[in-house]
């Protein structure tokens, strides 16, 4: 085919593909526009996961009648006009691509009134072209309604997930902006029911209360790190509030929500040694940075940024969080004094690198194949955390929590597959408050949760009544466990099938803890059960449950043989 310049319609569809990946991307762009317009109130309404309808209304500056049509042209923007503006960008948008992209893949209605005009304008666009236009009155602000998203793009539609999953992405996006702008009142309606609203009083803790509940709001610690380079502010969780995925980490650069591996790493490093492996902190961090220190124009959806001095940003964030954590009593954390970090590092490395790393590790630390255990003789318990046992070929050092977790995991899955799940009814139902995202996860997984013994009923706005739970759960950790089950179900980092995710969370929460003293009978029972299961040597998260020191290795270590 000869080279030719593509027709504008085709170009806009290609561009739209980058900007509008899924309904939540539309919501993100529209909310950003409302924020750029200085709105103090933004309401988002969604139907059928955004495929039916997305409506974003604000009380911002509005668009002058003469510019309404122009707003839908590619690269038409009121936010920058020259290169210097681009380099000193302070608005969320600047590429002039969102409205044209959205109108290329959906039908769009806009109804707006600019602050300097007496009457507003209404316009309907189909396939990117104006189908209707008229003057109408309305208060100052803008409402954009998107219908039939991807209707004519079966390929995109095919990639979308269930309504609840798309809703959960949308809830996540709106939550992030609510966290970034506590001074703005947000509300989110999903299929006519209120997912959340915020007060808009400027208090981050109040937003957290709305999104994550009162307990989290009260426990979060204030970060106020100031060093010569930058000022990090926000709230982070004490180690006792850890979650099982990273979706509670929110980073904002000049109130722009960004996904940044660098900031994630800096935050998690600050918690080093304070959280169990597989647990992640919660953090809402805002970093004001001079425009020349950060490049926001590296990604079509502006979700990623580049720092000029990444290492300073990294160090400042880590230091600021470390400094708050160092002032917190750690009594409530469940970390054992000698967590097996070096082990986990090895286990998670690709095999060709293991040799390299294990040079600095004791020579006997070698991963074990997954096979059944021989009969073991219990020697005793170490640090109330490890069980020492002897087998036909040497010594076994067993992590009691990880081992019990594996036993329960296999048992839960076996019962589930035989449809023999044991359920306990609660004499008094327990009420649980869910975050918007958790609520959508719950709705998406109601059926499978019921198969594991959870009977959960809708009670009121994001409130649910738990009536029955799996038999092995105790009342004490019920809310925490359910919240972890939901986290785990929503986690993209854990690609396992749903039933495995649920079983893993239940097993983890019900298993005996590190630091718990066990009687000899209890230890023997645990070992007996461990001998009977299929994969006794790794926990459900893939970490080792035990270290085996063979007789041969022992003799070598003691120099009995060379
Ligand atoms: P960008 O945000 O990158 O400028 P958009 O395509 O998102 O590009 O929007 C184009 C223009 O339309 C914006 O520059 C702004 O002037 C105007 N606009 C869009 N949404 C709103 C809104 N909610 N309120 C006021 N003006 C808006
Ligand atoms: Mg925009």
Coordinates of C-alpha atoms and ligand atoms in Angstrom, one line a residue:
X1 CA 0.0 0.0 0.0
X2 CA 1.4 3.5 -0.8
X3 CA 2.1 5.9 2.0
X4 CA -0.7 8.4 2.6
X5 CA -1.9 10.7 5.4
X6 CA -4.8 9.1 7.3
X7 CA -8.3 10.7 7.2
X8 CA -9.0 12.9 10.3
X9 CA -11.8 10.6 11.4
X10 CA -9.5 7.6 11.5
X11 CA -6.8 9.6 13.2
X12 CA -9.2 10.6 16.0
X13 CA -10.3 7.0 16.5
X14 CA -6.6 5.9 16.8
X15 CA -6.0 8.7 19.3
X16 CA -9.2 7.9 21.2
X17 CA -7.9 4.3 21.6
X18 CA -5.1 5.7 23.7
X19 CA -7.1 8.1 25.8
X20 CA -10.3 6.1 26.3
X21 CA -9.3 2.6 27.3
X22 CA -12.4 1.9 29.4
X23 CA -15.3 3.7 30.9
X24 CA -13.2 4.8 33.9
X25 CA -10.9 6.7 31.5
X26 CA -13.8 8.8 30.4
X27 CA -14.7 9.5 34.0
X28 CA -11.1 10.5 34.7
X29 CA -10.9 12.9 31.8
X30 CA -14.2 14.6 32.6
X31 CA -13.5 14.9 36.3
X32 CA -10.1 16.4 35.5
X33 CA -11.8 19.0 33.2
X34 CA -14.2 19.9 36.0
X35 CA -11.3 20.4 38.4
X36 CA -9.4 22.5 35.9
X37 CA -12.5 24.6 35.6
X38 CA -12.3 25.4 39.3
X39 CA -15.4 23.5 40.3
X40 CA -16.1 23.1 44.1
X41 CA -18.8 20.5 43.4
X42 CA -18.6 17.5 41.0
X43 CA -21.1 14.8 40.7
X44 CA -20.6 11.7 38.7
X45 CA -23.4 9.4 37.7
X46 CA -22.9 6.1 35.9
X47 CA -25.2 3.5 34.6
X48 CA -24.3 -0.1 33.5
X49 CA -20.6 0.2 34.2
X50 CA -20.4 3.4 32.1
X51 CA -21.6 1.7 28.9
X52 CA -25.1 2.9 29.5
X53 CA -24.3 6.4 30.6
X54 CA -21.6 8.6 32.2
X55 CA -22.6 12.0 33.4
X56 CA -20.3 14.5 35.1
X57 CA -21.7 17.8 36.3
X58 CA -19.8 20.6 37.9
X59 CA -20.2 24.2 39.0
X60 CA -16.9 25.3 37.4
X61 CA -16.2 28.2 35.1
X62 CA -18.3 26.8 32.2
X63 CA -17.4 27.2 28.5
X64 CA -18.3 30.3 26.5
X65 CA -21.0 29.7 23.8
X66 CA -18.5 30.6 21.1
X67 CA -16.0 27.9 22.2
X68 CA -18.3 25.0 22.9
X69 CA -17.8 23.4 19.5
X70 CA -14.1 24.1 19.5
X71 CA -13.7 22.2 22.7
X72 CA -14.4 19.0 20.7
X73 CA -11.6 19.7 18.2
X74 CA -8.3 17.8 18.5
X75 CA -5.6 19.7 20.2
X76 CA -8.0 22.5 21.1
X77 CA -7.4 23.6 24.7
X78 CA -7.7 26.8 26.8
X79 CA -5.0 25.6 29.1
X80 CA -1.8 26.3 27.3
X81 CA -0.9 28.4 24.3
X82 CA 2.9 28.2 23.9
X83 CA 5.9 26.1 24.8
X84 CA 6.6 28.0 28.0
X85 CA 3.1 27.2 29.2
X86 CA 3.7 23.5 28.5
X87 CA 6.9 23.6 30.5
X88 CA 5.2 25.2 33.4
X89 CA 1.9 23.3 33.3
X90 CA -0.3 23.7 36.4
X91 CA -3.6 22.3 35.1
X92 CA -4.5 18.6 35.0
X93 CA -5.3 18.7 31.2
X94 CA -3.4 20.4 28.5
X95 CA -3.4 18.1 25.5
X96 CA -6.8 19.0 24.1
X97 CA -7.5 15.4 23.4
X98 CA -10.1 14.2 25.8
X99 CA -13.3 15.6 24.5
X100 CA -12.6 14.8 20.8
X101 CA -11.5 11.3 21.8
X102 CA -14.6 10.7 23.8
X103 CA -16.9 12.0 21.1
X104 CA -15.1 9.7 18.6
X105 CA -16.2 6.6 20.5
X106 CA -19.5 7.7 22.0
X107 CA -22.5 10.0 21.7
X108 CA -21.9 13.1 23.8
X109 CA -24.2 15.8 25.2
X110 CA -22.7 19.0 26.6
X111 CA -24.7 21.6 28.6
X112 CA -22.7 24.5 29.9
X113 CA -22.9 28.1 30.9
X114 CA -19.8 30.3 31.3
X115 CA -19.6 32.6 34.2
X116 CA -19.6 35.7 31.9
X117 CA -22.8 34.7 30.0
X118 CA -26.5 35.0 30.8
X119 CA -27.6 31.9 29.0
X120 CA -26.1 28.5 28.5
X121 CA -25.6 26.3 25.5
X122 CA -26.5 22.7 24.7
X123 CA -25.0 20.5 22.1
X124 CA -25.4 16.9 21.0
X125 CA -22.6 15.2 19.1
X126 CA -22.9 11.9 17.2
X127 CA -19.8 10.3 15.7
X128 CA -17.9 13.4 16.6
X129 CA -20.2 15.7 14.6
X130 CA -22.7 18.2 16.0
X131 CA -26.2 16.8 15.6
X132 CA -28.1 19.4 17.6
X133 CA -27.3 22.8 19.1
X134 CA -29.4 25.3 21.0
X135 CA -29.4 27.9 23.8
X136 CA -30.8 26.8 27.1
X137 CA -30.6 28.3 30.6
X138 CA -28.8 26.6 33.5
X139 CA -26.7 27.7 36.5
X140 CA -23.0 28.3 35.9
X141 CA -21.0 25.1 35.2
X142 CA -20.9 22.2 32.8
X143 CA -22.6 18.8 32.5
X144 CA -21.2 16.3 30.0
X145 CA -23.2 13.2 29.4
X146 CA -21.7 10.2 27.5
X147 CA -24.0 7.7 25.9
X148 CA -23.4 4.4 24.1
X149 CA -19.7 4.3 24.8
X150 CA -17.9 1.9 22.4
X151 CA -21.3 1.0 20.8
X152 CA -19.7 1.0 17.4
X153 CA -16.4 -0.6 18.7
X154 CA -17.2 -4.2 19.3
X155 CA -13.5 -4.9 19.7
X156 CA -13.2 -2.5 22.7
X157 CA -16.5 -3.7 24.2
X158 CA -15.2 -7.3 24.1
X159 CA -12.3 -6.3 26.4
X160 CA -14.5 -4.7 29.0
X161 CA -15.2 -6.7 32.2
X162 CA -18.5 -7.1 34.1
X163 CA -20.5 -4.0 35.0
X164 CA -19.4 -4.4 38.6
X165 CA -15.7 -4.5 37.6
X166 CA -16.0 -1.4 35.5
X167 CA -17.9 0.3 38.3
X168 CA -15.1 -0.6 40.7
X169 CA -12.6 1.0 38.3
X170 CA -14.8 4.1 38.2
X171 CA -15.2 4.2 42.0
X172 CA -11.5 4.0 42.3
X173 CA -10.8 6.9 39.9
X174 CA -13.4 9.2 41.6
X175 CA -12.1 8.2 45.0
X176 CA -8.5 9.2 44.0
X177 CA -9.6 12.7 42.9
X178 CA -11.7 13.0 46.1
X179 CA -8.5 12.2 48.1
X180 CA -6.5 14.7 46.0
X181 CA -9.0 17.4 46.4
X182 CA -10.6 17.3 49.8
X183 CA -11.8 20.9 49.2
X184 CA -14.1 19.7 46.4
X185 CA -17.5 18.0 47.1
X186 CA -17.7 14.8 45.1
X187 CA -20.6 12.5 44.8
X188 CA -20.7 9.2 42.9
X189 CA -23.9 7.5 41.9
X190 CA -23.6 4.0 40.5
X191 CA -26.8 2.7 38.9
X192 CA -28.9 5.2 40.9
X193 CA -27.4 4.3 44.2
X194 CA -25.1 6.5 46.1
X195 CA -21.6 5.0 46.2
X196 CA -20.1 7.9 48.3
X197 CA -20.0 11.6 48.7
X198 CA -17.5 13.8 50.3
X199 CA -18.0 17.0 52.4
X200 CA -15.7 19.2 50.4
X201 CA -14.5 20.9 53.7
X202 CA -10.8 20.5 52.9
X203 CA -10.2 17.7 55.5
X204 CA -8.4 14.7 54.1
X205 CA -9.4 12.6 57.1
X206 CA -13.1 13.3 56.4
X207 CA -12.6 12.0 52.8
X208 CA -10.9 8.9 54.2
X209 CA -13.7 8.4 56.6
X210 CA -16.1 8.4 53.6
X211 CA -14.0 6.0 51.5
X212 CA -12.3 3.7 53.9
X213 CA -14.4 4.1 57.1
X214 CA -14.0 5.7 60.5
X215 CA -11.4 3.3 62.0
X216 CA -9.0 3.9 59.2
X217 CA -9.6 7.7 59.3
X218 CA -8.8 7.8 63.0
X219 CA -5.7 5.6 62.8
X220 CA -3.9 7.1 59.8
X221 CA -0.8 9.0 60.7
X222 CA 0.0 12.5 59.5
X223 CA 3.1 13.0 57.3
X224 CA 4.6 16.4 57.4
X225 CA 8.1 15.8 56.1
X226 CA 9.9 19.0 55.1
X227 CA 13.4 19.0 53.9
X228 CA 15.2 21.5 51.8
X229 CA 14.2 19.8 48.6
X230 CA 10.5 19.1 48.9
X231 CA 7.5 19.0 51.2
X232 CA 5.7 15.7 51.4
X233 CA 2.3 15.7 53.0
X234 CA -0.5 13.3 53.6
X235 CA -1.6 10.4 55.7
X236 CA -0.1 6.9 56.0
X237 CA -1.3 3.8 57.9
X238 CA 0.3 2.5 61.1
X239 CA 1.8 -0.9 60.4
X240 CA -1.2 -2.5 62.1
X241 CA -3.5 -1.3 59.3
X242 CA -1.8 -3.1 56.4
X243 CA -3.7 -4.3 53.4
X244 CA -3.2 -7.2 51.1
X245 CA -2.9 -5.1 47.9
X246 CA -1.5 -1.8 46.7
X247 CA -4.8 -0.2 45.8
X248 CA -4.7 1.9 49.0
X249 CA -1.6 3.7 47.9
X250 CA -2.4 7.1 46.3
X251 CA 0.2 9.5 45.1
X252 CA -0.4 13.0 43.8
X253 CA 2.1 15.4 42.3
X254 CA 0.6 18.9 42.5
X255 CA -2.8 17.1 43.1
X256 CA -2.4 15.2 39.9
X257 CA -3.1 11.5 40.5
X258 CA -0.1 9.5 39.3
X259 CA 0.9 5.9 39.2
X260 CA 4.6 5.8 40.1
X261 CA 6.7 2.7 40.8
X262 CA 9.2 5.1 42.3
X263 CA 6.8 6.5 44.9
X264 CA 5.4 3.1 45.6
X265 CA 8.8 1.7 46.3
X266 CA 9.8 4.6 48.5
X267 CA 6.7 4.2 50.6
X268 CA 7.1 0.5 50.9
X269 CA 10.7 0.8 51.8
X270 CA 9.8 3.1 54.7
X271 CA 7.8 0.1 56.1
X272 CA 10.7 -2.3 55.7
X273 CA 10.6 -4.8 58.4
X274 CA 7.3 -3.6 59.8
X275 CA 4.9 -5.5 57.6
X276 CA 4.4 -9.1 56.9
X277 CA 5.4 -10.1 53.4
X278 CA 2.5 -9.8 51.1
X279 CA 1.1 -6.9 53.1
X280 CA 1.1 -3.3 51.9
X281 CA 0.6 0.0 53.6
X282 CA -2.1 2.6 53.0
X283 CA -0.9 6.0 52.0
X284 CA -2.2 9.2 50.6
X285 CA 0.7 11.4 49.7
X286 CA 0.8 14.7 47.9
X287 CA 4.0 16.2 46.7
X288 CA 4.0 19.8 45.5
X289 CA 6.8 20.1 42.9
X290 CA 7.9 23.0 40.8
X291 CA 6.8 22.4 37.2
X292 CA 10.4 22.2 36.0
X293 CA 11.1 19.3 38.3
X294 CA 8.5 17.0 36.8
X295 CA 7.5 16.1 33.2
X296 CA 3.8 15.2 33.0
X297 CA 3.7 14.9 29.3
X298 CA 5.1 11.4 29.0
X299 CA 1.8 9.5 28.6
X300 CA -1.4 10.1 26.7
X301 CA -3.6 9.7 29.8
X302 CA -1.1 11.7 31.9
X303 CA -1.1 8.9 34.4
X304 CA 2.7 8.7 34.6
X305 CA 5.3 11.3 35.3
X306 CA 9.0 11.7 35.0
X307 CA 11.0 13.3 37.8
X308 CA 14.1 15.4 37.1
X309 CA 15.6 14.3 40.4
X310 CA 14.0 11.0 41.1
X311 CA 16.4 10.0 43.7
X312 CA 15.7 13.1 45.8
X313 CA 12.0 12.5 45.6
X314 CA 12.5 8.9 46.5
X315 CA 14.6 9.8 49.5
X316 CA 12.3 12.6 50.7
X317 CA 9.2 10.4 50.6
X318 CA 10.9 7.5 52.3
X319 CA 12.4 9.7 55.0
X320 CA 9.2 11.6 55.7
X321 CA 7.2 8.3 56.2
X322 CA 10.0 6.7 58.2
X323 CA 10.0 9.7 60.5
X324 CA 6.3 9.3 61.3
X325 CA 6.5 5.6 61.7
X326 CA 9.5 5.9 64.1
X327 CA 7.2 7.8 66.5
X328 CA 4.6 5.1 66.5
X329 CA 4.5 2.4 69.1
X330 CA 4.9 -0.9 67.2
X331 CA 3.3 -3.1 69.8
X332 CA 0.4 -3.9 67.6
X333 CA 2.3 -5.2 64.7
X334 CA 2.5 -8.9 64.1
X335 CA 6.0 -9.1 62.7
X336 CA 8.3 -11.6 64.3
X337 CA 11.9 -10.5 65.2
X338 CA 13.6 -12.6 62.7
X339 CA 11.4 -12.6 59.7
X340 CA 12.8 -14.8 56.9
X341 CA 13.3 -11.9 54.5
X342 CA 16.4 -13.3 52.8
X343 CA 14.5 -16.5 52.1
X344 CA 11.6 -14.7 50.5
X345 CA 14.0 -12.7 48.3
X346 CA 15.5 -15.9 47.0
X347 CA 12.1 -17.6 46.5
X348 CA 10.9 -14.7 44.4
X349 CA 13.9 -14.5 42.1
X350 CA 14.1 -16.0 38.7
X351 CA 16.0 -19.3 39.1
X352 CA 19.1 -18.2 37.1
X353 CA 19.7 -15.5 39.6
X354 CA 19.3 -17.6 42.7
X355 CA 22.9 -18.8 42.7
X356 CA 24.2 -15.3 42.5
X357 CA 22.2 -14.0 45.4
X358 CA 22.5 -17.1 47.6
X359 CA 26.3 -16.7 47.6
X360 CA 25.9 -14.4 50.6
X361 CA 23.3 -16.7 52.2
X362 CA 24.0 -19.7 54.4
X363 CA 24.8 -22.6 52.1
X364 CA 22.0 -24.8 53.4
X365 CA 19.2 -22.5 52.3
X366 CA 18.0 -24.4 49.2
X367 CA 14.4 -24.3 48.0
X368 CA 12.6 -27.6 48.5
X369 CA 10.6 -29.5 45.9
X370 CA 6.9 -29.8 46.5
X371 CA 6.3 -33.2 47.7
X372 CA 4.7 -34.9 50.7
X373 CA 6.6 -34.9 54.0
X374 CA 8.2 -37.9 55.7
X375 CA 7.1 -38.7 59.2
X376 CA 8.6 -36.2 61.5
X377 CA 9.6 -36.3 65.2
X378 CA 8.9 -33.0 67.0
X379 CA 11.9 -31.6 68.9
X380 CA 10.3 -28.4 70.1
X381 CA 9.2 -24.8 69.4
X382 CA 11.6 -21.9 68.7
X383 CA 10.8 -18.3 69.5
X384 CA 7.1 -19.3 69.7
X385 CA 7.2 -19.1 65.9
X386 CA 9.1 -22.1 64.4
X387 CA 8.8 -25.8 65.0
X388 CA 11.9 -27.8 65.1
X389 CA 11.5 -31.4 63.9
X390 CA 13.6 -34.3 62.9
X391 CA 13.0 -36.5 59.8
X392 CA 14.8 -39.5 58.3
X393 CA 17.1 -37.1 56.5
X394 CA 18.0 -34.3 58.8
X395 CA 16.4 -31.3 60.5
X396 CA 13.2 -29.4 59.6
X397 CA 12.6 -25.9 60.8
X398 CA 8.9 -25.2 60.2
X399 CA 7.1 -21.8 60.2
X400 CA 4.0 -22.6 62.2
X401 CA 1.9 -19.8 60.7
X402 CA 2.8 -20.6 57.1
X403 CA 2.4 -24.4 57.7
X404 CA -1.0 -24.0 59.3
X405 CA -2.0 -21.6 56.5
X406 CA -1.2 -24.3 53.9
X407 CA -3.2 -27.0 55.9
X408 CA -6.3 -24.8 56.1
X409 CA -6.0 -23.7 52.5
X410 CA -6.0 -27.2 51.2
X411 CA -8.8 -28.1 53.6
X412 CA -11.0 -25.1 52.6
X413 CA -10.6 -25.8 48.9
X414 CA -11.3 -29.5 49.3
X415 CA -14.5 -28.8 51.2
X416 CA -15.5 -26.2 48.7
X417 CA -15.0 -28.5 45.7
X418 CA -17.0 -31.2 47.4
X419 CA -19.7 -28.6 48.3
X420 CA -19.3 -29.4 52.0
X421 CA -18.4 -26.0 53.3
X422 CA -19.1 -25.6 57.0
X423 CA -21.0 -22.5 57.8
X424 CA -21.7 -20.8 61.1
X425 CA -24.7 -18.6 61.6
X426 CA -24.2 -15.4 63.7
X427 CA -26.7 -15.0 66.5
X428 CA -26.5 -11.3 65.9
X429 CA -25.6 -10.2 62.4
X430 CA -22.5 -8.0 62.2
X431 CA -22.6 -4.7 60.3
X432 CA -19.7 -3.9 58.0
X433 CA -19.0 -0.7 56.2
X434 CA -17.4 -1.1 52.8
X435 CA -15.4 1.3 50.7
X436 CA -16.9 2.0 47.2
X437 CA -14.4 -0.3 45.7
X438 CA -15.0 -3.1 48.2
X439 CA -18.7 -2.8 47.6
X440 CA -18.3 -3.3 43.9
X441 CA -16.0 -6.3 44.5
X442 CA -18.6 -7.7 46.9
X443 CA -21.4 -7.4 44.3
X444 CA -19.2 -9.0 41.6
X445 CA -18.4 -12.0 43.8
X446 CA -21.6 -12.5 45.9
X447 CA -22.1 -15.9 44.4
X448 CA -18.7 -17.3 45.1
X449 CA -18.6 -15.8 48.6
X450 CA -21.9 -17.5 49.3
X451 CA -20.4 -20.8 48.3
X452 CA -17.7 -20.3 50.9
X453 CA -20.3 -19.7 53.6
X454 CA -20.7 -15.9 53.6
X455 CA -24.3 -14.7 53.7
X456 CA -24.1 -10.9 53.3
X457 CA -27.1 -8.6 52.9
X458 CA -27.4 -5.0 51.8
X459 CA -28.3 -2.8 54.7
X460 CA -27.9 0.8 53.7
X461 CA -25.4 3.0 51.9
X462 CA -22.3 0.9 51.7
X463 CA -23.4 -0.9 54.9
X464 CA -23.9 -4.7 54.9
X465 CA -25.1 -7.3 57.3
X466 CA -23.1 -10.4 57.7
X467 CA -25.4 -13.3 58.7
X468 CA -23.3 -16.4 58.2
X469 CA -19.6 -16.9 57.8
X470 CA -17.3 -19.9 57.1
X471 CA -17.1 -22.1 60.3
X472 CA -13.4 -21.6 60.9
X473 CA -13.6 -17.9 61.3
X474 CA -13.8 -16.3 64.7
X475 CA -15.9 -13.3 65.5
X476 CA -12.9 -11.3 66.5
X477 CA -11.3 -11.1 63.1
X478 CA -14.4 -11.3 61.0
X479 CA -14.5 -7.8 59.6
X480 CA -10.8 -7.7 59.0
X481 CA -10.9 -11.1 57.3
X482 CA -13.8 -10.1 55.0
X483 CA -12.1 -6.9 54.1
X484 CA -9.0 -8.8 53.2
X485 CA -11.0 -11.3 51.2
X486 CA -12.4 -8.4 49.2
X487 CA -9.0 -6.8 48.8
X488 CA -7.6 -10.1 47.6
X489 CA -10.5 -10.6 45.1
X490 CA -9.9 -7.1 43.7
X491 CA -6.1 -7.6 43.5
X492 CA -4.6 -7.7 40.0
X493 CA -1.3 -8.7 41.5
X494 CA -2.8 -12.0 42.5
X495 CA -3.9 -13.6 39.2
X496 CA -5.2 -16.9 40.8
X497 CA -8.8 -18.1 40.4
X498 CA -11.4 -16.6 42.7
X499 CA -11.8 -19.6 44.9
X500 CA -8.1 -19.8 45.5
X501 CA -8.0 -16.1 46.5
X502 CA -10.8 -16.6 49.0
X503 CA -9.3 -19.8 50.4
X504 CA -5.9 -18.0 50.8
X505 CA -7.4 -15.1 52.7
X506 CA -9.5 -17.3 54.9
X507 CA -6.6 -19.6 55.6
X508 CA -4.2 -16.7 56.4
X509 CA -6.6 -15.1 58.9
X510 CA -7.6 -18.3 60.6
X511 CA -4.1 -19.9 60.9
X512 CA -2.2 -19.8 64.2
X513 CA 0.1 -16.8 64.4
X514 CA 3.8 -16.4 64.8
X515 CA 4.5 -15.6 68.4
X516 CA 1.8 -18.0 69.7
X517 CA 3.0 -20.6 72.2
X518 CA 1.8 -24.1 71.3
X519 CA 1.5 -27.1 73.6
X520 CA 3.3 -30.3 72.6
X521 CA 0.0 -31.9 71.6
X522 CA -0.8 -28.9 69.4
X523 CA 2.6 -29.1 67.7
X524 CA 2.2 -32.8 67.1
X525 CA -1.3 -32.4 65.7
X526 CA 0.0 -29.6 63.4
X527 CA 2.8 -31.8 62.1
X528 CA 0.5 -34.7 61.6
X529 CA -1.8 -32.6 59.5
X530 CA 1.1 -31.2 57.6
X531 CA 2.3 -34.8 56.8
X532 CA -1.1 -35.5 55.3
X533 CA -1.4 -32.6 52.8
X534 CA -0.4 -32.4 49.1
X535 CA 2.0 -29.4 49.1
X536 CA 3.3 -29.1 52.7
X537 CA 6.4 -27.1 51.7
X538 CA 5.0 -23.8 50.4
X539 CA 2.3 -21.6 51.8
X540 CA -0.6 -20.5 49.6
X541 CA 1.4 -17.4 48.6
X542 CA 4.2 -19.5 47.4
X543 CA 6.6 -18.9 50.2
X544 CA 8.4 -21.8 52.0
X545 CA 6.8 -23.2 55.1
X546 CA 10.0 -24.9 56.1
X547 CA 13.7 -25.0 55.8
X548 CA 15.2 -28.5 55.5
X549 CA 18.8 -29.1 56.6
X550 CA 19.8 -32.5 55.4
X551 CA 22.1 -34.9 57.4
X552 CA 24.6 -34.5 54.6
X553 CA 24.4 -30.7 54.8
X554 CA 24.8 -30.8 58.6
X555 CA 27.9 -33.0 58.3
X556 CA 29.3 -30.6 55.8
X557 CA 28.6 -27.5 57.9
X558 CA 30.4 -29.1 60.8
X559 CA 33.3 -30.1 58.7
X560 CA 32.7 -33.8 59.3
X561 CA 32.9 -34.3 55.5
X562 CA 34.3 -32.1 52.8
Ligands
LIG1 P1 -7.7 19.7 27.8 O1 -8.4 19.4 29.1 O2 -6.5 19.0 27.6 O3 -7.6 21.2 27.5 P2 -10.2 18.6 26.7 O4 -10.5 18.0 25.4 O5 -10.3 17.8 27.9 O6 -8.7 19.1 26.7 O7 -11.0 19.9 26.9 C1 -11.0 20.9 25.9 C2 -11.3 22.3 26.5 O8 -12.7 22.3 26.8 C3 -10.6 22.6 27.8 O9 -9.3 23.2 27.5 C4 -11.6 23.5 28.5 O10 -11.4 24.9 28.0 C5 -12.9 23.1 28.0 N1 -13.6 22.3 29.0 C6 -13.8 20.9 29.0 N2 -14.5 20.5 30.0 C7 -14.8 21.6 30.7 C8 -15.5 21.8 32.0 N3 -16.1 20.8 32.7 N4 -15.7 23.1 32.4 C9 -15.1 24.1 31.7 N5 -14.4 24.0 30.6 C10 -14.2 22.7 30.1
LIG2 MG1 -9.1 17.6 29.7

